[in-house]
Amino acid sequence: MSDIIQLLPDHVANQIAAGEVVQRPASIVKELLENAIDADASKIELIVRDAGKNLIQVVDDGKGMSETDARMAFERHATSKIRGTEDIFKISTKGFRGEALASIAAVAQVELRTKQKETNIGTNIYIEGGVFQFQDPVQTSEGSNFLVKNLFFNVPARRKFLKNNNIEFRHVIDEFQRVALAHENLEFSLFHDDEPVFRLRKGSQMQRIVDIFGRKLQPQLIPIKEDIIWCKLHGFVAKPEGAKKTRGEQFIFVNGRFFKSPYFNKAVQEAFEGLLLPGYIPTFFLFLELDPEKIDVNIHPQKTEVKFEDEHLIFALIRSTIKRSLGIYNVAPSLDFERDPQLDELMQKTFPSKGNSSGVIKMPEIVVDKDYNPFLEERGVIRQTEIQNLAEMYHQNISAEPSKINLFEDEDFDEDLMRLPNGYWLFNKGDRTLMLDLGRMHRLFVSENNKPTKKGTTNSHALLFSLEYHMNEIEKNKYKSIKKYLPELGFDMKIAHESVLRIDAVPEGLKETQVMKFLEDLFDILDYKTEEEFTQYYQNQWTKMQSKSRFDFIYKKDAEQLIKDFTALGFPEFLPNGKRCFYEVPFNDFKNKF
């Protein structure tokens, strides 16, 4: 019987390995950015097209590679980061496995131009589908320039499973933000389809967070810091009002490496216990620094899982440090058991000890005059005439008529319209009695009257005081792409200065308190391909915003006007999503019960 076990060709083995390393364009972005950081770059530029499906380019000014190193970098398990087994347990670099570039080259067309500082000419390498094509000398700038084109061109089944550009570009931005947040001392730039998205300067951690997420987050950030012998913790957490129902602004790093840890996320959640509404997640940016020998990052090729030697102690450290910072900044109560010497000095000046050489502060004594009588004429406190005046005033108040104010007026319960205790209303429409949901009726009415059309524009109302919305770079680019649609929708807004958007008018039905949240949701999606796509998303967000209107208590005249407006629409029974606006009350069934 012939042998059936054989070695796989290198290009097949690389394609199999690429399944773990390269899952989507964002995976390549992560690996190339981390390689640039390991190369001691001070300026890194990321350029993507079609959310990275057609091009991912990373340009850095690092130390570059020689001709031999540039060729060896694409071999499997070739790395400059480690030399032996012992190095795995004290890793200080981002990469170390030596399989990322080989995996990327196996599923894309990769070109590398690189040059070292001490050389006059660089080298240019081109690899297609894991197969080496050529290597030539080239004139290029110092550092490295990676170009990854046509991802999964040779694995169409993998390319078919990629999501649309909006989703893929969101993952690209996530990886870019994670790397940029951990290295505030480096310059980063991101361009998508030749449009600038981020231009991040060098600065402090606070500046980097603000540059990425916008100035509106800055007033909410609370610094945290704890430095013990074996671990350092620093960063920022947002106040409870900065919490959100969706995850996205929760970052935790160890030695400059982003990692995911539901366990440590729980520590942050416990620190906010009693301060957040159910379902809300706090915003935080935490940075841990400890001995590399006490952690293991060699768990998964993506290196987003980390094992800690003292996991429970770090959990307690995170929770207690955040709790203390919340107390210091008056967000939560805090007990400080350390005695402040300045407080002792202030107390000594305020309550000096008389004739007490020991320096112990003696509490003041209360002296009571037992002979004091407030009713004595000579003390002049309350005279008899004043007592009589008080008595007369008291009797006048007793005889006053009771208040006629009645919150439950009889007219609310007439034969046509009646409010129910649960917030619904009963309405007699002809020979039918209907139970109305005024919230859904209002939502449908506003939606129908604010539909954008080609023939006209949506009604708007001017704000008494203009609102200012601080945009980050993503939101600024998004505003530029959709501002031509906004006047038709009832918005009057423009960029006042830098990244501040001034809002002067909003559509009718949009409350002033809802404007900021509505704009955040509108800017959340990264790219609208067509006007119809934007209009559909706008309508979805509008409906979602209107669904939060509460009609548990409104005046009867307002309810009557809403019913008139709803009748003008034809008194439709259902919303577009299929939910009912009213039910008919089966009074005949109730009669049978009697």
XYZ file of C-alpha atoms in Angstrom, residues 4 6 20 36 74 78 85 88 94 96 108-109 149 155 173 186 192 241 294 305 316 343 357 497 542:
25
model
C -0.571 8.884 1.698
C 2.890 14.272 2.409
C -6.194 32.769 11.433
C 5.933 50.050 11.801
C 7.997 37.080 3.895
C 11.046 34.494 10.097
C 12.234 29.935 23.684
C 8.646 34.243 24.373
C 4.178 43.976 19.112
C 7.065 38.002 17.429
C -2.988 39.282 -1.754
C -0.637 41.103 -4.085
C -3.601 45.086 -3.132
C -9.431 32.975 -2.657
C -10.918 52.397 12.134
C 3.828 59.052 17.435
C -9.806 56.559 2.909
C -23.312 60.701 31.709
C 4.155 38.151 34.328
C -5.866 37.623 24.393
C -9.128 44.546 42.491
C -6.123 70.144 57.560
C 0.622 72.312 75.963
C -14.813 77.334 13.355
C -35.989 59.692 13.092
